[in-house]
Amino acid sequence: MRNIADLQEIALRVRRNIIKMVTEAKSGHVGGSFSATEIAVSLYFEEMNINKDNVKDKARDKFVLSKGHASPLLFAVLCEKGFLAESELLTFRKINSNLQGHPNMNYVDGVDMSTGSLGQGLAAAVGMALSYKIHNQDFRVYSVVGDGESQEGMIWEAAMAAAHYKLDNLLVILDQNGLQIDGDITKVMNPLPLDEKFKAFGWHVLYVDGHDLNQLLDAYAVARTIKGQPTCIIATTVKGKGVSVMENQAGWHGVAPTLEQAEAALKELV
Amino acid sequence: MAKMATREAYGKALADLIVKNENIVVLDADLSKSTKTYDAKVVCPQRHFNVGIAECDMMGIAAGLATCGNIVYASSFAMFATGRAYEIVRNSIGYTHLNVKICATHAGITLGEDGASHQSIEDLSLMRGIPGMTVIQPVDDVETTQVIHAISELNGPFYVRLGRFAVDTINAPDYKWQVGKGVVLREGKDITVFATGVLVQQALVAYDVLKAEGVEITVVNIHTIKPIDEELIVRLAKKSKVIISAEEHSKYGGLSSAIAEVLAAKCPTLMEVVALNDTFGESGTPQLLLEKYGLTSKEIIAAVKKHI
Ligand SMILES: Cc1ncc(C[n+]2csc(CCOP(=O)(O)OP(=O)(O)O)c2C)c(N)n1
Ligand SMILES: [Mg+2]
């Protein structure tokens, strides 16, 4: 049974924690964390089978945050899952912390792949999905890819391989927030149309509003029925979603809020 | 003391240069505000291209532009410019000996909070290994400015290693940079420190501390790691009982290796190495990282004291 209200509550706590982490660290990526918040929350709390009992298993449902700079999101979600203490979140990006600027799979339970160098995560996800095929394991692999990240050639090499190996156990959620560091993706280096590209590479493509939890969950369910090819959900999102001054602002890609800005943001996130 | 990040000086110098020389083309890969090539874009948008998050493509495009007579400055973080795009740099820029200046910023662990995935600690090694690649790490803004202008007149591929955070200006405004020539900053007795990048400032601190204790060391800024100043290294080795190398890079393949290669062949001398000891970095502030990973004046002083 879907409990959308619960998921919304979790998403809110996640956003609040992201603000606190990045403010305390004085660095980190809020914009791209907020655009993918509903995506990550719906995956971890409804779609994926991952919990305290299986989190250390080598084979289980896995999540690869290919756009690894959204690490605050991943850590905040893992905290909600109970894999991380809330107090540890405030060590993010500080020396001697397990919570690295970009996620490290050897330091935190539930981080399934170390990422941060854009373009590489999807290929690792392909490797995981391939492993489950080879060994007849009924697990699924999920990866969130940035729209700017899709400019990396490696994304398309991985996309080709996923279709070639008929990896219907692989689901990509493309966080189409329209922005990268230097601005509008279509002005910097237009990667659109992404849906037609994935289709041409042999993928099944679905479309959602990436902040609509029902649409996301519906799409995950549809993806499970698609056989013989991988699925990509094009999620239309808003970078910085939830804090008005940050929404759709490329300038908020990787800048920490000041204490006052954080306070104002937390007032909005209620 | 004045302070400026070398990437900052790079941006200013490039903006200056691009309007003076119409053969200059600048490439970036979605980091123009961090690498500071944005300054050049502001004054000359028609010869600044942001290729998107596609470093391999950027290096290939740089090669193609250079074949047509352009002088290409291509920038990203050192991790991606030399790591991600390594083989394109090696084959399309190195093997072809094309006129591409790879000016990579955020080198080393002082990149800071982004962490190990973004901290290039092998880039000197990678670039040094490419035949015909000149490898430079300017120490401050004064030197950076000169390097950026000078290499536009020097044919062939260059790797220029630049930093993220502000460092002390140590060179006087009338300083004259010369490719391949180490700069003796302090002349002491029988212990010599060859440093590059942020370790030069640390070596100068070590000099002051040791001098107060009555020990005078020689401190050299090695801005050109390849071709390295063999003549100077041999000359100073002859009067030194120990040579100390200091760099913000892995102990494998960077400055320490370059010096050891010269010493082993021409003037065998004991060496102490201040460098990253076969370890990745991590997230943290530049200063705390330098301390944790042993890349400060303290380690240089300790190395000196082993030999007095
Ligand atoms: C290979 C590589 N090149 C450059 C970067 C620096 N970088 C970090 S985030 C980013 C922009 C990402 O844009 P997008 O994928 O759209 O992410 P989002 O908008 O979701 O934050 C860049 C260029 C990197 N991390 N990896
Ligand atoms: Mg984006």
XYZ file of C-alpha atoms and ligand atoms in Angstrom:
605
model
C 0.000 0.000 0.000
C 1.321 3.358 -0.999
C 1.444 5.920 1.688
C 2.174 9.085 -0.184
C 1.788 11.251 2.898
C 4.536 9.272 4.658
C 6.834 9.603 1.666
C 6.199 13.333 1.588
C 7.107 13.549 5.255
C 10.332 11.689 4.590
C 11.133 13.903 1.605
C 10.656 16.955 3.773
C 12.995 15.662 6.487
C 15.506 14.736 3.800
C 15.437 18.230 2.340
C 15.831 19.773 5.777
C 18.790 17.554 6.531
C 20.392 18.415 3.195
C 20.213 22.110 4.081
C 21.715 21.426 7.495
C 24.521 19.260 6.123
C 25.599 21.606 3.363
C 25.346 24.659 5.600
C 27.449 23.006 8.290
C 29.986 21.773 5.702
C 30.038 25.200 4.042
C 30.131 23.331 0.752
C 28.105 20.819 -1.195
C 25.371 20.510 -3.770
C 21.846 21.438 -2.760
C 20.274 22.096 -6.179
C 20.823 18.659 -7.672
C 19.983 16.999 -4.359
C 16.613 18.703 -4.229
C 15.735 17.916 -7.846
C 16.149 14.188 -7.131
C 14.683 14.053 -3.611
C 11.318 12.485 -4.526
C 13.117 10.091 -6.873
C 15.453 8.803 -4.170
C 12.789 8.696 -1.449
C 10.324 6.759 -3.611
C 13.030 4.304 -4.621
C 14.339 3.660 -1.125
C 10.992 3.585 0.666
C 8.701 1.894 -1.849
C 10.459 0.396 -4.796
C 13.757 -1.109 -3.713
C 14.167 -4.022 -1.364
C 16.895 -2.680 0.885
C 16.862 -2.787 4.644
C 19.059 -3.284 7.694
C 19.096 -7.062 7.197
C 20.264 -7.142 3.596
C 22.205 -3.889 3.353
C 25.567 -5.652 3.611
C 24.673 -8.270 0.988
C 26.726 -8.176 -2.185
C 23.668 -9.049 -4.225
C 20.381 -7.208 -3.617
C 18.520 -4.334 -5.216
C 21.111 -1.644 -5.796
C 21.193 2.068 -6.336
C 23.926 3.945 -8.163
C 23.913 7.701 -7.803
C 25.672 8.395 -11.077
C 25.447 12.140 -10.409
C 27.488 11.628 -7.266
C 27.546 15.289 -6.285
C 24.012 14.751 -4.973
C 25.689 12.941 -2.079
C 23.819 14.982 0.577
C 20.611 13.488 -0.785
C 21.933 9.947 -0.653
C 23.281 10.352 2.875
C 20.089 11.992 4.116
C 18.034 9.151 2.644
C 20.320 6.498 4.121
C 19.875 8.255 7.445
C 16.094 7.936 7.089
C 16.634 4.245 6.352
C 18.475 3.937 9.642
C 21.891 3.154 8.122
C 23.399 6.430 9.350
C 22.987 8.405 12.554
C 21.549 11.874 12.123
C 24.471 13.330 14.084
C 26.899 11.837 11.566
C 25.242 13.847 8.802
C 26.841 16.965 10.227
C 30.322 15.556 9.588
C 29.652 15.695 5.837
C 32.681 16.928 3.851
C 34.765 17.383 6.979
C 38.084 15.733 7.558
C 37.984 12.163 8.934
C 34.323 11.733 8.011
C 32.716 8.720 6.374
C 30.531 11.155 4.505
C 32.791 12.218 1.685
C 31.988 15.041 -0.707
C 31.136 12.335 -3.195
C 29.900 8.973 -1.898
C 32.401 6.274 -0.994
C 31.014 2.718 -1.041
C 33.599 1.472 1.455
C 32.616 3.914 4.181
C 28.830 3.878 4.323
C 26.373 0.958 4.286
C 23.931 1.413 1.477
C 26.264 3.340 -0.794
C 26.438 0.803 -3.577
C 29.040 2.479 -5.753
C 31.586 5.247 -5.276
C 30.737 8.023 -7.697
C 31.541 11.673 -8.293
C 33.285 11.582 -11.625
C 30.302 12.075 -13.890
C 29.420 9.467 -16.467
C 30.923 6.488 -14.694
C 28.053 5.429 -12.455
C 25.764 4.183 -15.179
C 28.405 1.788 -16.501
C 28.833 0.345 -13.016
C 25.060 -0.077 -12.809
C 25.204 -1.965 -16.104
C 27.812 -4.253 -14.550
C 25.577 -4.939 -11.557
C 22.540 -5.650 -13.721
C 24.641 -7.910 -15.920
C 25.809 -9.838 -12.864
C 22.209 -10.495 -11.800
C 21.473 -11.798 -15.297
C 24.516 -14.087 -15.349
C 23.670 -15.542 -11.945
C 19.895 -15.627 -12.416
C 19.333 -13.350 -9.444
C 16.054 -11.548 -9.301
C 17.359 -8.165 -8.172
C 17.009 -4.808 -9.823
C 19.460 -1.959 -10.330
C 18.519 1.715 -10.231
C 20.599 4.645 -11.314
C 19.991 8.377 -11.219
C 21.763 10.223 -14.024
C 21.982 13.995 -14.436
C 20.933 15.709 -17.646
C 24.255 17.546 -17.773
C 25.960 14.271 -17.002
C 24.380 12.802 -20.127
C 26.862 14.890 -22.120
C 29.557 12.397 -21.136
C 30.192 9.902 -23.920
C 30.433 7.123 -21.379
C 26.709 7.434 -20.627
C 25.973 6.428 -24.200
C 28.518 3.633 -24.224
C 26.796 2.266 -21.127
C 23.350 2.845 -22.647
C 24.381 0.844 -25.699
C 25.681 -2.007 -23.545
C 22.563 -2.112 -21.371
C 20.319 -2.528 -24.399
C 22.720 -4.956 -26.044
C 22.646 -7.223 -22.986
C 18.853 -6.767 -22.709
C 19.121 -5.571 -19.130
C 15.455 -5.255 -18.242
C 16.506 -5.322 -14.586
C 18.105 -1.891 -15.006
C 16.143 1.314 -14.497
C 17.611 4.748 -15.116
C 15.904 7.809 -13.760
C 17.149 10.790 -15.688
C 16.952 13.901 -13.544
C 16.043 16.423 -16.189
C 16.308 19.661 -14.265
C 17.565 21.582 -17.293
C 20.644 22.967 -15.604
C 24.322 22.168 -15.219
C 27.071 24.232 -13.579
C 27.579 26.762 -16.338
C 23.876 27.256 -16.967
C 21.027 25.959 -19.098
C 21.929 22.555 -20.565
C 20.577 23.545 -23.958
C 22.845 26.589 -24.070
C 26.003 24.903 -22.778
C 25.851 21.732 -24.892
C 22.389 20.621 -25.807
C 21.880 16.924 -24.980
C 18.154 16.998 -25.864
C 16.097 15.180 -26.868
C 17.154 12.595 -24.312
C 14.050 10.435 -24.729
C 14.661 9.975 -28.454
C 18.300 9.199 -27.800
C 17.496 6.481 -25.274
C 14.869 5.064 -27.617
C 17.382 5.009 -30.450
C 19.772 3.159 -28.152
C 17.144 0.475 -27.587
C 15.617 1.564 -24.303
C 12.019 1.777 -23.226
C 11.252 5.341 -22.193
C 8.716 6.666 -19.678
C 7.959 10.220 -18.616
C 7.115 11.597 -15.186
C 7.002 14.757 -13.167
C 9.970 13.933 -10.972
C 8.406 15.519 -7.910
C 5.128 13.594 -8.195
C 5.508 10.521 -6.026
C 2.490 8.752 -7.549
C 3.790 9.224 -11.065
C 7.210 7.948 -10.014
C 5.788 4.833 -8.344
C 3.531 4.151 -11.321
C 6.505 4.387 -13.640
C 8.573 2.002 -11.501
C 5.713 -0.495 -11.706
C 5.501 -0.162 -15.479
C 9.263 -0.561 -15.787
C 9.032 -3.935 -14.043
C 6.738 -5.153 -16.815
C 9.093 -4.169 -19.635
C 11.015 -7.237 -20.744
C 14.086 -7.602 -22.949
C 15.239 -3.996 -22.728
C 16.253 -1.481 -20.049
C 13.948 1.387 -19.103
C 14.737 5.069 -18.703
C 12.346 7.346 -16.886
C 12.726 10.929 -18.020
C 11.901 12.809 -14.826
C 11.161 16.476 -15.347
C 12.400 18.183 -12.219
C 13.219 21.558 -10.732
C 16.766 22.113 -9.571
C 16.637 23.409 -6.007
C 12.983 22.283 -5.638
C 11.473 23.284 -2.323
C 13.366 26.467 -1.567
C 12.090 29.314 -3.720
C 15.330 31.287 -4.035
C 17.159 28.159 -5.153
C 14.649 26.904 -7.668
C 15.880 26.863 -11.261
C 19.027 28.778 -10.361
C 22.261 27.407 -11.840
C 24.085 29.550 -9.284
C 22.775 27.255 -6.540
C 24.420 24.175 -8.068
C 27.297 23.863 -5.650
C 27.161 26.741 -3.235
C 26.428 26.427 0.473
C 23.789 28.671 1.982
C 24.832 31.177 4.619
C 23.359 30.695 8.083
C 20.641 33.251 7.345
C 19.836 31.656 3.998
C 19.692 28.252 5.663
C 17.322 29.551 8.292
C 15.058 31.004 5.636
C 15.210 27.727 3.687
C 14.253 25.692 6.755
C 11.308 28.002 7.342
C 10.066 27.163 3.855
C 10.625 23.452 4.301
C 7.762 22.741 6.659
C 51.416 39.203 2.013
C 49.371 39.203 -1.180
C 47.481 36.020 -1.887
C 45.852 34.660 -5.007
C 44.920 31.250 -6.357
C 46.914 30.305 -9.444
C 43.649 29.518 -11.246
C 42.579 33.087 -10.593
C 45.765 34.412 -12.166
C 45.259 31.999 -15.060
C 41.811 33.427 -15.784
C 43.089 36.976 -15.799
C 46.118 36.163 -17.962
C 44.030 34.234 -20.447
C 41.493 37.057 -20.738
C 44.403 39.341 -21.490
C 45.963 37.018 -24.009
C 42.858 36.026 -25.946
C 42.176 39.572 -27.063
C 45.787 40.077 -28.108
C 46.219 36.891 -30.107
C 43.483 35.814 -32.461
C 44.889 32.326 -32.846
C 44.003 31.515 -29.284
C 40.975 29.325 -28.711
C 39.789 28.375 -25.225
C 37.913 25.205 -24.332
C 36.186 24.302 -21.107
C 33.959 21.479 -19.913
C 31.221 22.968 -17.726
C 33.605 24.327 -15.131
C 34.404 27.728 -16.623
C 33.591 29.642 -13.448
C 35.838 27.342 -11.428
C 38.709 27.067 -13.901
C 38.284 30.805 -14.552
C 38.269 30.522 -18.334
C 34.991 32.385 -17.948
C 37.079 35.578 -17.794
C 38.229 34.896 -21.353
C 34.672 34.134 -22.439
C 33.536 37.522 -21.178
C 36.024 39.402 -23.332
C 36.062 37.049 -26.319
C 32.968 34.821 -26.466
C 33.603 33.934 -30.096
C 36.764 31.994 -29.253
C 35.633 30.392 -26.003
C 33.811 27.063 -26.275
C 32.141 25.228 -23.442
C 31.881 21.681 -24.739
C 29.735 20.497 -21.842
C 30.617 17.717 -19.432
C 32.717 15.904 -22.016
C 36.421 16.085 -21.231
C 37.466 13.438 -23.746
C 35.634 15.280 -26.476
C 37.237 18.525 -25.337
C 40.736 17.126 -25.783
C 39.881 15.702 -29.185
C 38.424 19.036 -30.288
C 41.526 20.765 -28.946
C 43.684 18.518 -31.106
C 41.628 19.230 -34.199
C 41.711 22.975 -33.600
C 45.457 22.841 -33.114
C 46.018 21.026 -36.419
C 44.582 24.124 -38.131
C 47.065 26.459 -36.493
C 45.146 27.490 -33.406
C 46.773 27.741 -29.999
C 44.364 25.932 -27.744
C 43.991 26.393 -24.012
C 41.857 23.566 -22.653
C 40.712 23.558 -19.047
C 38.961 21.382 -16.532
C 39.819 20.061 -13.085
C 43.167 18.245 -13.182
C 41.384 14.981 -12.362
C 39.272 15.097 -15.493
C 41.723 16.832 -17.853
C 44.489 14.319 -17.209
C 42.611 11.366 -15.762
C 39.383 11.034 -17.654
C 40.868 12.261 -20.903
C 44.294 10.688 -20.501
C 44.445 8.553 -23.568
C 43.041 11.250 -25.811
C 45.692 13.613 -24.481
C 48.331 10.957 -25.023
C 47.412 10.014 -28.582
C 45.680 13.045 -30.081
C 47.769 15.758 -28.387
C 50.994 14.087 -27.259
C 51.760 11.687 -30.061
C 50.817 14.386 -32.564
C 52.844 17.004 -30.646
C 50.084 19.546 -31.143
C 49.940 23.044 -29.777
C 47.528 22.424 -26.932
C 47.994 23.946 -23.497
C 46.177 21.850 -20.937
C 45.631 24.252 -18.063
C 44.097 22.174 -15.326
C 42.873 23.596 -12.059
C 41.946 22.177 -8.625
C 45.002 19.933 -8.682
C 46.048 17.909 -5.681
C 44.354 17.386 -2.333
C 43.953 21.126 -1.736
C 40.947 20.874 -3.997
C 39.463 20.166 -0.595
C 35.882 19.273 0.247
C 34.883 17.524 -2.983
C 37.130 14.707 -1.827
C 39.312 11.996 -3.311
C 37.233 11.441 -6.442
C 38.191 14.948 -7.534
C 41.727 15.177 -6.115
C 44.335 14.471 -8.762
C 47.444 13.097 -7.134
C 48.812 11.274 -10.166
C 48.499 13.946 -12.843
C 52.180 14.926 -12.851
C 53.082 11.301 -13.313
C 50.587 10.828 -16.136
C 51.608 13.964 -18.004
C 55.323 13.478 -17.418
C 55.061 10.085 -19.059
C 53.895 11.497 -22.370
C 56.831 12.068 -24.736
C 57.208 15.740 -25.667
C 54.797 17.038 -23.002
C 56.151 19.976 -21.026
C 54.893 19.907 -17.443
C 54.652 23.082 -15.414
C 53.341 23.977 -11.983
C 53.508 27.715 -11.320
C 53.972 28.663 -7.697
C 52.003 31.904 -7.475
C 50.019 34.461 -9.447
C 53.092 36.294 -10.749
C 54.592 33.141 -12.161
C 51.264 31.876 -13.500
C 50.676 35.061 -15.451
C 54.058 34.783 -17.094
C 53.690 31.095 -17.832
C 50.311 31.562 -19.481
C 51.634 34.299 -21.744
C 54.958 32.621 -22.472
C 53.597 29.237 -23.491
C 51.512 30.826 -26.218
C 54.839 31.415 -27.951
C 56.275 27.976 -27.221
C 55.155 25.309 -29.648
C 53.906 21.909 -28.550
C 51.801 20.375 -25.810
C 52.006 21.782 -22.292
C 50.466 20.700 -19.038
C 50.000 23.530 -16.546
C 48.967 22.450 -13.063
C 46.947 25.063 -11.179
C 45.461 25.222 -7.705
C 42.093 26.051 -6.245
C 42.904 27.969 -3.120
C 44.724 31.232 -2.593
C 48.476 31.001 -2.044
C 51.045 33.603 -1.025
C 52.675 35.574 -3.796
C 56.383 34.910 -3.461
C 57.735 36.396 -6.674
C 58.464 40.087 -7.157
C 56.567 41.880 -9.938
C 59.743 42.029 -12.046
C 60.335 38.264 -11.815
C 61.176 36.669 -15.185
C 59.986 33.114 -15.723
C 62.057 30.808 -17.881
C 60.852 27.388 -18.940
C 62.937 24.553 -17.557
C 64.939 26.673 -15.119
C 64.616 26.014 -11.415
C 64.640 29.110 -9.229
C 66.921 29.209 -6.208
C 64.872 31.156 -3.659
C 67.192 30.720 -0.678
C 70.796 29.649 -0.876
C 71.970 27.702 2.160
C 74.581 25.087 2.919
C 74.485 21.337 2.522
C 70.790 20.509 2.500
C 68.621 21.385 -0.503
C 64.843 21.349 -0.825
C 63.384 21.138 -4.309
C 59.712 22.005 -4.063
C 56.872 22.567 -6.460
C 53.446 24.167 -6.131
C 52.072 24.829 -2.658
C 55.055 23.085 -1.087
C 57.297 25.948 -2.193
C 55.631 28.306 0.261
C 55.896 25.579 2.892
C 59.593 25.191 2.154
C 60.083 28.918 2.654
C 58.404 28.661 6.045
C 60.707 25.754 6.856
C 63.681 27.882 5.837
C 62.697 30.652 8.252
C 62.108 28.267 11.139
C 65.384 26.457 10.562
C 67.324 29.660 10.057
C 66.166 30.871 13.453
C 67.660 27.664 14.804
C 70.919 28.281 12.973
C 70.401 25.911 10.056
C 70.466 27.293 6.533
C 68.934 25.226 3.791
C 68.689 25.853 0.084
C 65.166 26.205 -1.308
C 64.437 25.821 -5.002
C 61.176 26.353 -6.850
C 60.855 23.699 -9.522
C 58.092 25.135 -11.684
C 59.021 23.033 -14.685
C 58.792 19.393 -13.741
C 59.516 18.304 -17.270
C 62.009 18.885 -18.745
C 63.526 19.162 -15.305
C 66.508 21.410 -14.614
C 69.188 18.701 -14.573
C 72.039 21.137 -14.512
C 70.768 22.869 -11.365
C 69.872 19.633 -9.603
C 73.341 18.199 -10.210
C 75.066 21.424 -9.195
C 73.192 21.617 -5.900
C 73.412 17.866 -5.268
C 77.187 18.118 -5.443
C 77.212 20.354 -2.393
C 74.342 18.656 -0.546
C 74.418 15.686 1.782
C 70.713 15.221 1.269
C 68.160 16.367 -1.257
C 64.572 16.840 -0.135
C 61.769 16.879 -2.663
C 58.396 18.321 -1.711
C 55.178 18.206 -3.700
C 51.433 17.886 -3.382
C 51.305 14.715 -5.432
C 51.836 10.991 -5.077
C 55.402 10.032 -4.255
C 55.298 7.926 -7.391
C 56.014 9.590 -10.683
C 55.981 13.266 -9.809
C 58.709 15.661 -8.715
C 60.453 13.181 -6.423
C 60.740 10.670 -9.238
C 61.959 13.291 -11.686
C 64.696 14.356 -9.279
C 65.630 10.798 -8.353
C 66.041 9.972 -12.026
C 68.579 12.775 -12.391
C 70.400 12.001 -9.167
C 70.640 8.276 -9.817
C 72.183 8.854 -13.226
C 74.379 11.879 -12.602
C 75.074 12.414 -8.924
C 73.820 9.740 -6.533
C 72.628 11.585 -3.423
C 70.456 10.578 -0.504
C 66.868 11.784 -0.833
C 63.992 12.515 1.505
C 60.567 12.676 -0.052
C 57.707 14.843 1.165
C 54.720 13.722 -0.895
C 51.546 11.684 -0.632
C 52.569 8.297 0.638
C 50.615 6.009 -1.697
C 47.269 7.175 -0.392
C 44.146 8.831 -1.710
C 43.045 12.061 -0.107
C 39.616 12.791 1.351
C 37.184 15.617 1.985
C 38.294 18.442 4.234
C 39.612 21.966 4.143
C 42.838 22.446 2.175
C 44.774 23.361 5.318
C 43.608 20.384 7.380
C 44.303 18.063 4.479
C 47.846 19.339 4.053
C 48.397 18.731 7.759
C 46.824 15.282 7.859
C 48.665 14.069 4.786
C 52.012 15.476 5.868
C 52.516 18.168 3.265
C 53.586 21.133 5.381
C 56.709 22.885 6.575
C 56.658 20.539 9.571
C 57.490 17.507 7.450
C 60.157 19.426 5.553
C 61.741 20.514 8.818
C 61.593 16.946 10.140
C 63.296 15.691 6.986
C 66.042 18.288 7.367
C 66.536 17.480 11.037
C 67.178 13.846 10.275
C 70.405 15.013 8.659
C 71.830 17.625 11.007
C 33.769 13.887 -15.182
C 33.329 15.083 -14.433
N 33.469 16.295 -15.004
C 33.105 17.401 -14.327
C 32.594 17.308 -13.062
C 32.223 18.560 -12.288
N 30.764 18.662 -12.133
C 30.147 18.315 -10.993
S 28.486 18.488 -11.072
C 28.570 19.066 -12.648
C 27.303 19.437 -13.372
C 26.325 18.320 -13.392
O 25.157 18.648 -14.056
P 23.943 17.622 -14.005
O 24.408 16.281 -14.388
O 22.850 18.187 -14.801
O 23.597 17.561 -12.451
P 22.449 18.304 -11.634
O 21.894 19.403 -12.466
O 21.427 17.252 -11.391
O 23.082 18.764 -10.366
C 29.899 19.107 -13.091
C 30.321 19.568 -14.419
C 32.485 16.024 -12.505
N 32.016 15.828 -11.269
N 32.844 14.932 -13.211
Mg 21.028 19.019 -14.397
